[in-house]
Structure formats: structure tokens, C-alpha cells
mmCIF file of C-alpha atoms in Angstrom:
data_model
loop_
_atom_site.group_PDB
_atom_site.id
_atom_site.type_symbol
_atom_site.label_atom_id
_atom_site.label_comp_id
_atom_site.label_asym_id
_atom_site.label_seq_id
_atom_site.Cartn_x
_atom_site.Cartn_y
_atom_site.Cartn_z
ATOM 1 C CA MET A 11 133.570 108.232 95.634
ATOM 2 C CA ASP A 12 129.981 107.409 96.992
ATOM 3 C CA LYS A 13 127.517 110.216 96.701
ATOM 4 C CA GLU A 14 125.653 110.517 100.011
ATOM 5 C CA LYS A 15 122.410 112.436 100.633
ATOM 6 C CA ILE A 16 120.234 112.913 103.764
ATOM 7 C CA VAL A 17 116.602 114.404 103.498
ATOM 8 C CA LYS A 18 114.964 115.519 106.783
ATOM 9 C CA ASN A 19 111.294 115.670 107.020
ATOM 10 C CA LYS A 20 109.196 119.052 107.599
ATOM 11 C CA MET A 21 110.033 119.127 111.181
ATOM 12 C CA GLY A 22 113.822 118.950 110.242
ATOM 13 C CA GLY A 23 114.910 116.976 113.328
ATOM 14 C CA GLY A 24 115.910 113.445 112.033
ATOM 15 C CA THR A 25 115.949 110.284 114.307
ATOM 16 C CA SER A 26 117.919 110.828 117.511
ATOM 17 C CA SER A 27 120.859 108.484 117.752
ATOM 18 C CA ASN A 28 120.357 108.452 121.515
ATOM 19 C CA ASN A 29 119.399 105.042 122.749
ATOM 20 C CA LEU A 30 118.594 103.985 119.063
ATOM 21 C CA GLU A 31 117.253 100.555 119.400
ATOM 22 C CA LEU A 32 117.019 99.323 115.730
ATOM 23 C CA SER A 33 118.347 100.204 112.266
ATOM 24 C CA ILE A 34 116.424 99.013 109.283
ATOM 25 C CA ILE A 35 118.502 98.744 106.277
ATOM 26 C CA ILE A 36 116.687 98.892 102.959
ATOM 27 C CA PRO A 37 118.767 98.415 99.671
ATOM 28 C CA VAL A 38 117.147 99.689 96.592
ATOM 29 C CA TYR A 39 117.590 98.826 92.900
ATOM 30 C CA ASN A 40 114.987 98.851 90.200
ATOM 31 C CA VAL A 41 111.864 98.300 92.642
ATOM 32 C CA GLU A 42 109.673 101.353 91.945
ATOM 33 C CA LYS A 43 106.743 98.992 91.483
ATOM 34 C CA TYR A 44 106.975 97.570 95.102
ATOM 35 C CA LEU A 45 108.967 100.251 96.846
ATOM 36 C CA LYS A 46 105.973 102.234 98.231
ATOM 37 C CA GLU A 47 104.315 99.111 99.771
ATOM 38 C CA CYS A 48 107.555 98.238 101.461
ATOM 39 C CA LEU A 49 108.271 101.677 102.843
ATOM 40 C CA ASN A 50 104.721 102.262 104.076
ATOM 41 C CA SER A 51 104.621 98.907 105.808
ATOM 42 C CA ILE A 52 107.782 99.806 107.767
ATOM 43 C CA SER A 53 106.408 103.337 108.768
ATOM 44 C CA LYS A 54 103.650 101.660 110.648
ATOM 45 C CA ILE A 55 105.941 100.304 113.365
ATOM 46 C CA LYS A 56 105.262 102.108 116.609
ATOM 47 C CA ASP A 57 106.820 102.191 119.954
ATOM 48 C CA ILE A 58 110.445 101.459 119.003
ATOM 49 C CA ASN A 59 113.074 104.074 118.623
ATOM 50 C CA TYR A 60 114.335 103.070 115.158
ATOM 51 C CA GLU A 61 115.991 104.468 112.082
ATOM 52 C CA ILE A 62 115.304 103.664 108.420
ATOM 53 C CA LEU A 63 118.452 103.646 106.247
ATOM 54 C CA ILE A 64 117.520 103.511 102.541
ATOM 55 C CA VAL A 65 120.490 102.823 100.304
ATOM 56 C CA ASN A 66 119.912 103.584 96.607
ATOM 57 C CA ASP A 67 122.331 101.292 94.880
ATOM 58 C CA GLY A 68 122.497 103.389 91.683
ATOM 59 C CA SER A 69 119.001 102.465 90.684
ATOM 60 C CA PRO A 70 118.152 103.767 87.159
ATOM 61 C CA ASP A 71 114.298 103.854 87.543
ATOM 62 C CA ASN A 72 112.119 106.176 89.470
ATOM 63 C CA SER A 73 112.819 104.592 92.873
ATOM 64 C CA GLN A 74 114.702 107.785 94.026
ATOM 65 C CA LYS A 75 111.611 109.945 93.579
ATOM 66 C CA ILE A 76 109.586 107.537 95.872
ATOM 67 C CA ILE A 77 112.429 107.506 98.430
ATOM 68 C CA GLU A 78 112.679 111.353 98.594
ATOM 69 C CA GLU A 79 108.883 111.688 99.133
ATOM 70 C CA PHE A 80 108.933 109.059 101.780
ATOM 71 C CA CYS A 81 111.824 110.666 103.585
ATOM 72 C CA LYS A 82 110.238 114.114 103.485
ATOM 73 C CA ASN A 83 107.393 112.799 105.500
ATOM 74 C CA ASN A 84 109.040 110.465 107.876
ATOM 75 C CA ILE A 85 111.350 111.696 110.588
ATOM 76 C CA LYS A 86 112.954 108.283 111.115
ATOM 77 C CA ALA A 87 114.123 107.878 107.413
ATOM 78 C CA LYS A 88 117.221 108.981 105.609
ATOM 79 C CA PHE A 89 118.609 107.887 102.382
ATOM 80 C CA PHE A 90 121.918 107.530 100.670
ATOM 81 C CA ILE A 91 122.857 107.324 96.928
ATOM 82 C CA LYS A 92 125.864 105.289 95.923
ATOM 83 C CA GLU A 93 127.279 103.856 92.780
ATOM 84 C CA ASN A 94 125.867 100.440 91.867
ATOM 85 C CA GLY A 95 127.811 97.761 93.652
ATOM 86 C CA GLY A 96 125.084 94.968 94.203
ATOM 87 C CA LEU A 97 122.999 93.849 97.153
ATOM 88 C CA SER A 98 125.876 92.885 99.410
ATOM 89 C CA SER A 99 127.595 96.352 98.801
ATOM 90 C CA ALA A 100 124.422 98.077 99.648
ATOM 91 C CA ARG A 101 123.878 96.280 102.811
ATOM 92 C CA ASN A 102 127.425 96.677 103.932
ATOM 93 C CA TYR A 103 127.101 100.353 103.305
ATOM 94 C CA GLY A 104 124.115 100.361 105.661
ATOM 95 C CA ILE A 105 125.851 98.422 108.452
ATOM 96 C CA GLU A 106 128.714 100.951 108.453
ATOM 97 C CA ARG A 107 126.233 103.773 108.884
ATOM 98 C CA ALA A 108 123.770 102.078 111.402
ATOM 99 C CA LYS A 109 123.445 103.392 114.824
ATOM 100 C CA GLY A 110 120.829 101.025 116.310
ATOM 101 C CA GLU A 111 121.600 98.292 118.874
ATOM 102 C CA TYR A 112 120.164 95.798 116.457
ATOM 103 C CA VAL A 113 120.022 95.629 112.681
ATOM 104 C CA TRP A 114 117.243 94.501 110.370
ATOM 105 C CA PHE A 115 117.790 93.876 106.629
ATOM 106 C CA VAL A 116 114.588 94.379 104.534
ATOM 107 C CA ASP A 117 114.457 93.857 100.834
ATOM 108 C CA SER A 118 112.784 96.706 98.966
ATOM 109 C CA ASP A 119 110.504 94.428 96.882
ATOM 110 C CA ASP A 120 109.070 92.721 100.062
ATOM 111 C CA PHE A 121 107.073 94.157 102.966
ATOM 112 C CA ILE A 122 106.557 93.556 106.575
ATOM 113 C CA ASN A 123 103.923 92.820 109.184
ATOM 114 C CA PRO A 124 104.186 95.801 111.521
ATOM 115 C CA ASP A 125 101.916 94.532 114.369
ATOM 116 C CA GLU A 126 103.464 91.082 114.316
ATOM 117 C CA PHE A 127 107.061 92.627 114.172
ATOM 118 C CA GLN A 128 106.140 94.811 117.259
ATOM 119 C CA ASN A 129 105.246 91.643 119.242
ATOM 120 C CA PHE A 130 108.395 89.946 117.997
ATOM 121 C CA TYR A 131 110.591 92.922 119.016
ATOM 122 C CA ASN A 132 108.912 93.117 122.478
ATOM 123 C CA LYS A 133 110.129 89.634 123.126
ATOM 124 C CA LEU A 134 113.813 90.466 122.330
ATOM 125 C CA ASP A 135 116.327 89.735 125.077
ATOM 126 C CA LYS A 136 118.940 92.448 124.583
ATOM 127 C CA ASN A 137 121.876 89.976 125.255
ATOM 128 C CA LEU A 138 121.072 88.010 122.050
ATOM 129 C CA ASP A 139 123.322 88.012 118.943
ATOM 130 C CA ILE A 140 120.516 86.896 116.669
ATOM 131 C CA LEU A 141 116.775 86.723 117.017
ATOM 132 C CA ILE A 142 115.042 84.658 114.289
ATOM 133 C CA GLY A 143 111.462 85.072 113.156
ATOM 134 C CA ASN A 144 109.134 83.574 110.670
ATOM 135 C CA PHE A 145 107.677 84.670 107.292
ATOM 136 C CA TYR A 146 104.964 84.334 104.678
ATOM 137 C CA ILE A 147 105.746 83.533 101.077
ATOM 138 C CA PHE A 148 103.738 85.970 98.866
ATOM 139 C CA LYS A 149 103.239 85.110 95.134
ATOM 140 C CA THR A 150 100.660 87.083 92.981
ATOM 141 C CA ASN A 151 97.654 86.726 95.167
ATOM 142 C CA ASN A 152 98.594 83.589 97.028
ATOM 143 C CA ILE A 153 100.201 83.729 100.489
ATOM 144 C CA SER A 154 101.522 80.684 102.329
ATOM 145 C CA LYS A 155 103.123 80.224 105.713
ATOM 146 C CA GLU A 156 106.506 78.993 106.260
ATOM 147 C CA GLU A 157 106.810 76.122 108.645
ATOM 148 C CA LYS A 158 107.935 76.538 112.195
ATOM 149 C CA LEU A 159 111.721 76.259 112.621
ATOM 150 C CA LEU A 160 111.835 74.934 116.219
ATOM 151 C CA LYS A 161 109.253 73.611 118.696
ATOM 152 C CA ASN A 162 110.326 75.904 121.535
ATOM 153 C CA ASN A 163 111.984 79.318 121.936
ATOM 154 C CA LYS A 164 114.889 78.156 123.942
ATOM 155 C CA GLU A 165 118.106 80.062 123.705
ATOM 156 C CA LEU A 166 120.982 78.196 122.003
ATOM 157 C CA SER A 167 124.341 78.800 120.166
ATOM 158 C CA GLY A 168 124.478 79.245 116.467
ATOM 159 C CA LYS A 169 126.425 75.965 116.060
ATOM 160 C CA GLU A 170 123.774 74.120 118.121
ATOM 161 C CA LEU A 171 121.133 75.447 115.797
ATOM 162 C CA LEU A 172 123.175 74.249 112.821
ATOM 163 C CA VAL A 173 123.543 70.780 114.277
ATOM 164 C CA LYS A 174 119.754 70.636 115.271
ATOM 165 C CA LYS A 175 118.205 72.088 112.231
ATOM 166 C CA GLY A 176 121.040 72.418 109.845
ATOM 167 C CA LYS A 177 119.296 71.228 106.643
ATOM 168 C CA THR A 178 116.294 73.570 107.314
ATOM 169 C CA VAL A 179 118.485 76.664 108.328
ATOM 170 C CA ILE A 180 120.791 76.226 105.238
ATOM 171 C CA GLY A 181 117.807 75.835 102.837
ATOM 172 C CA LYS A 182 116.144 79.092 104.097
ATOM 173 C CA THR A 183 118.984 81.352 105.020
ATOM 174 C CA TYR A 184 117.171 84.643 104.522
ATOM 175 C CA VAL A 185 118.676 87.418 106.486
ATOM 176 C CA TRP A 186 115.533 89.415 106.599
ATOM 177 C CA ARG A 187 113.961 86.979 109.023
ATOM 178 C CA ASN A 188 116.671 87.821 111.608
ATOM 179 C CA LEU A 189 117.616 90.693 113.867
ATOM 180 C CA TYR A 190 121.405 91.015 114.460
ATOM 181 C CA ASN A 191 123.145 92.634 117.215
ATOM 182 C CA ARG A 192 125.106 95.356 115.567
ATOM 183 C CA GLU A 193 128.071 95.116 117.983
ATOM 184 C CA PHE A 194 128.246 91.318 117.391
ATOM 185 C CA LEU A 195 128.441 92.037 113.537
ATOM 186 C CA LEU A 196 131.123 94.586 113.895
ATOM 187 C CA ASP A 197 133.300 92.705 116.577
ATOM 188 C CA ASN A 198 133.433 89.672 114.410
ATOM 189 C CA LYS A 199 133.889 91.635 111.142
ATOM 190 C CA LEU A 200 130.678 89.998 109.734
ATOM 191 C CA TYR A 201 129.945 91.605 106.401
ATOM 192 C CA PHE A 202 128.261 90.405 103.190
ATOM 193 C CA LYS A 203 130.611 88.940 100.564
ATOM 194 C CA GLU A 204 130.464 91.327 97.599
ATOM 195 C CA LYS A 205 130.104 90.484 93.947
ATOM 196 C CA ILE A 206 128.327 87.048 94.539
ATOM 197 C CA VAL A 207 124.891 85.868 94.571
ATOM 198 C CA VAL A 208 123.342 83.463 97.311
ATOM 199 C CA GLU A 209 125.058 85.892 99.698
ATOM 200 C CA ASP A 210 122.579 85.287 102.346
ATOM 201 C CA GLN A 211 123.570 81.696 102.723
ATOM 202 C CA LEU A 212 127.196 82.459 103.383
ATOM 203 C CA PHE A 213 126.413 85.464 105.635
ATOM 204 C CA THR A 214 123.974 83.287 107.647
ATOM 205 C CA ILE A 215 126.245 80.403 108.171
ATOM 206 C CA LEU A 216 129.266 82.661 109.063
ATOM 207 C CA CYS A 217 127.101 84.562 111.674
ATOM 208 C CA LEU A 218 125.800 81.263 113.192
ATOM 209 C CA LEU A 219 129.435 79.929 113.534
ATOM 210 C CA LYS A 220 130.174 83.050 115.709
ATOM 211 C CA ALA A 221 126.898 83.515 117.576
ATOM 212 C CA LYS A 222 126.873 82.366 121.137
ATOM 213 C CA LYS A 223 123.137 83.403 121.901
ATOM 214 C CA VAL A 224 120.494 82.768 119.299
ATOM 215 C CA LYS A 225 116.652 82.482 119.830
ATOM 216 C CA TYR A 226 113.856 81.598 117.407
ATOM 217 C CA LEU A 227 110.303 83.007 117.960
ATOM 218 C CA ASP A 228 107.448 81.920 115.745
ATOM 219 C CA ASN A 229 106.108 85.376 114.825
ATOM 220 C CA TYR A 230 105.413 85.937 111.096
ATOM 221 C CA ILE A 231 107.080 89.264 110.792
ATOM 222 C CA TYR A 232 107.773 89.444 106.990
ATOM 223 C CA TYR A 233 106.234 88.850 103.516
ATOM 224 C CA TYR A 234 108.696 87.444 101.056
ATOM 225 C CA ARG A 235 107.657 88.167 97.484
ATOM 226 C CA ILE A 236 108.295 85.832 94.684
ATOM 227 C CA ARG A 237 108.260 87.851 91.460
ATOM 228 C CA GLU A 238 109.510 87.368 87.831
ATOM 229 C CA GLY A 239 112.773 88.968 86.941
ATOM 230 C CA SER A 240 114.325 88.641 90.502
ATOM 231 C CA ILE A 241 117.720 87.123 90.915
ATOM 232 C CA THR A 242 116.374 83.902 92.208
ATOM 233 C CA THR A 243 113.786 83.414 89.515
ATOM 234 C CA ALA A 244 116.120 84.524 86.653
ATOM 235 C CA PRO A 245 119.549 83.473 87.683
ATOM 236 C CA ASN A 246 122.720 84.209 85.879
ATOM 237 C CA ARG A 247 124.153 80.722 85.688
ATOM 238 C CA GLU A 248 127.841 81.709 85.357
ATOM 239 C CA LEU A 249 127.512 84.169 88.285
ATOM 240 C CA PHE A 250 125.937 81.279 90.392
ATOM 241 C CA ALA A 251 128.860 79.071 89.436
ATOM 242 C CA LYS A 252 131.425 81.519 90.485
ATOM 243 C CA SER A 253 129.607 82.389 93.602
ATOM 244 C CA SER A 254 129.462 78.577 94.582
ATOM 245 C CA TYR A 255 133.233 78.538 94.294
ATOM 246 C CA LYS A 256 133.584 81.647 96.523
ATOM 247 C CA ILE A 257 131.214 80.214 99.127
ATOM 248 C CA CYS A 258 133.317 77.150 99.471
ATOM 249 C CA GLU A 259 136.580 79.291 99.607
ATOM 250 C CA GLU A 260 135.173 81.435 102.455
ATOM 251 C CA LEU A 261 133.813 78.675 104.504
ATOM 252 C CA LEU A 262 137.026 76.756 104.199
ATOM 253 C CA LYS A 263 138.578 79.561 106.292
ATOM 254 C CA SER A 264 136.469 78.246 109.187
ATOM 255 C CA GLU A 265 137.522 74.692 108.631
ATOM 256 C CA LYS A 266 137.711 73.670 112.355
ATOM 257 C CA GLU A 267 134.379 75.199 113.173
ATOM 258 C CA ILE A 268 132.504 73.447 110.500
ATOM 259 C CA ASN A 269 134.100 69.930 110.797
ATOM 260 C CA ASN A 270 131.150 68.816 113.170
ATOM 261 C CA LEU A 271 128.468 70.351 110.886
ATOM 262 C CA TYR A 272 127.255 67.747 108.625
ATOM 263 C CA TRP A 273 124.744 69.855 106.602
ATOM 264 C CA VAL A 274 127.217 72.684 106.133
ATOM 265 C CA LYS A 275 129.655 70.194 104.636
ATOM 266 C CA GLN A 276 127.109 68.815 102.411
ATOM 267 C CA MET A 277 126.113 72.290 101.218
ATOM 268 C CA MET A 278 129.742 72.886 100.324
ATOM 269 C CA PHE A 279 130.118 69.889 98.304
ATOM 270 C CA SER A 280 126.895 70.779 96.537
ATOM 271 C CA GLN A 281 128.211 74.191 95.705
ATOM 272 C CA TYR A 282 131.526 72.810 94.349
ATOM 273 C CA THR A 283 129.617 70.477 92.155
ATOM 274 C CA ASN A 284 127.635 73.420 90.851
ATOM 275 C CA TYR A 285 130.883 75.072 89.962
ATOM 276 C CA MET A 286 132.193 71.979 88.210
ATOM 277 C CA LYS A 287 128.999 71.496 86.233
ATOM 278 C CA TYR A 288 129.166 74.955 84.542
ATOM 279 C CA PHE A 289 132.937 75.382 84.020
ATOM 280 C CA LYS A 290 133.656 71.707 83.427
ATOM 281 C CA LYS A 291 136.880 71.853 85.242
ATOM 282 C CA ARG A 292 138.299 70.918 88.642
ATOM 283 C CA ASP A 293 140.251 72.951 91.297
ATOM 284 C CA PHE A 294 142.339 70.213 92.829
ATOM 285 C CA GLU A 295 143.729 72.448 95.560
ATOM 286 C CA LEU A 296 140.211 73.241 96.720
ATOM 287 C CA GLU A 297 139.320 69.558 96.439
ATOM 288 C CA LYS A 298 142.081 68.552 98.691
ATOM 289 C CA ARG A 299 140.921 70.872 101.300
ATOM 290 C CA LEU A 300 137.409 69.648 100.953
ATOM 291 C CA TRP A 301 138.542 66.066 101.358
ATOM 292 C CA ASN A 302 140.260 67.040 104.600
ATOM 293 C CA LEU A 303 136.967 67.859 106.239
ATOM 294 C CA LYS A 304 136.176 65.242 108.821
ATOM 295 C CA GLY A 305 133.580 62.595 107.821
ATOM 296 C CA MET A 306 133.399 63.435 104.190
ATOM 297 C CA PHE A 307 134.115 60.401 101.805
ATOM 298 C CA LEU A 308 134.148 60.202 98.027
ATOM 299 C CA VAL A 309 132.033 57.428 97.855
ATOM 300 C CA LYS A 310 129.153 59.067 99.625
ATOM 301 C CA LEU A 311 129.768 62.075 97.274
ATOM 302 C CA GLU A 312 129.487 59.858 94.163
ATOM 303 C CA LYS A 313 126.182 58.438 95.334
ATOM 304 C CA LYS A 314 124.581 61.787 95.897
ATOM 305 C CA TYR A 315 126.160 63.718 92.997
ATOM 306 C CA LYS A 316 126.528 61.218 90.028
ATOM 307 C CA ILE A 317 128.094 63.984 87.938
ATOM 308 C CA TRP A 318 131.263 63.573 90.093
ATOM 309 C CA ARG A 319 131.974 60.280 88.298
ATOM 310 C CA PHE A 320 132.391 62.085 85.106
ATOM 311 C CA PHE A 321 134.563 65.025 86.467
ATOM 312 C CA ARG A 322 136.872 62.647 88.399
ATOM 313 C CA LYS A 323 138.203 61.629 84.933
ATOM 314 C CA LEU A 324 139.168 65.097 84.066
ATOM 315 C CA LYS A 325 142.730 65.984 84.199
#
């Protein structure tokens, strides 16, 4: 049973759920070194009726002390403590408790650009399923800008975006660059797949397959921190391989929708190859379903993934 706590500030009121515009969901695990910077940057957002949902995913460090101090002094913030279940579990926990019209996922070792986010949010058309922004990459004392995703901010469907900029989108599937319409997520049962890594990639693709109205704005709203010891810099190879397999399995449930999306299919074959490289075995049933995808041929796969020539011989 999850343990849940809410701390009100000195005023004791908490954020009103009436006309709540935005829910900011922040999963926390072992980030005491960076957490204050993250929370303080979010607290500088003005002129938006928003709530901050901090989900302590069973963090064993001093993060909870920082969370409680922040919540005591911020009427918009409340926290929850749950047993450790991973990043996807914590985000899903937040989705289920969010009240805002839109949802924003912020990682607790990163921080935001509050002024630019305000400009970004002010341009939000309330009929959008997803609004996409841009970000900085922050490593030690070096800050670089991510390239512009699109040349204009024309509204399009998620599938159109995957056709137009599929390679770029799939390579940079960070959920924190997006605002998601909460009803859109709930209506389509869009949650993060638990007990895998690279969960952002799967979640982003599934959301774009369902999204009818998506827009990109070139506002640099977020600072993505590259740090030692994170999942991306110190990966668990076995978990990555198992996750690759799960991603293929989940996307094959949307076989008809991905048939005309070249870069999604390429990514799936790459993920399956990751699985084979680690476990040195094949799943012939899954392969059969992959071969059935329109426009995918073994000869093309062999050219791109030379390792396949070896694995084809395995029985």
C-alpha cells in the first residue's frame, strides 16, 4: 500500500483545483544534490494556476527533507511518498492524482527556464493534445542549445510529425519538452510502461500515434543535465536489452498505425537487434510480426545491422 503525505504551507490553503491549468509532476529518487535547484526554478513560474506534485519514489537519501521544506513554503506544492517502483511508476502515480488541464513531467535533477516557459505557455492553444518546446543541454559548466525541430509552428497530427521529422523525434523523445493534455492521456489510457528503461521513447511514440493536434514552439524551456551515474550515462545492459524487447512488443500492438512510419519501424528493428546482441537468442514469433510490417526487408536489415547475419544462423 502506497504511503501518501501532503504538507500545506503556513497559509494552510493548498492549491485550488478550480480551473487548475497545469500539473507539474516531479519524480524524486536520490537527487538531493540537484533537487533544490529544480524546485526553486519551478517556484519562479508566475501568472499560471498550477500545482506541483512531487512524488518521492522511496528515495533513501535526504531528498525528503528538501521536499518537505519546499512544500511548507509553497502553497502550490504537495508531496507523496511511495514504495520504490521506478521512474515510470512515479510518473504514473502523478498522472492519476493530477488535476490540471495540462501535465508537464520534470525530472528532479534538471531545472527549467521559468520566464521562457511562461512565454511558451502563453502561446498554448487549449485544443492541443501536445505542445512541444525546446531545451538546453547542461553538462558541468557547458550549456548548448538543441537544434530547432521544425521551421514553423503549424499545427499537425502526431503521425504527420513522425512522417516529417521521425528520425529527429525518435532520437530526442524527452517527455519533459512537452505539455500533454491530461484528458487526452486519460481518454487514450496513455501511461508509462513500468519496469523498463528508455520509457520516454515508447511513451512519446504511443502519444504521437494518438495525437490529432500537435504543435512545436521554439522556446527553450528546459535545462537537461548530463551527469555521471544517471541511467543514460551508466546503463544496465541487461535491463536495456529487456526493455528493447518490451518496446517492440508494445509497438506491435499498434501495427496498423506504424506501417507507414519508416523511422518508427527502423527503431523497432534496432531495438530487437539490441535484445539479440545481449541475450544471443532470437524470438521467432516476434520476428514474424516484424517481417509483416510493410516495407521492411531482410536484405536492408542485413546491410544496416551486420550482426543479423550471425544471428540468422542460430536455431
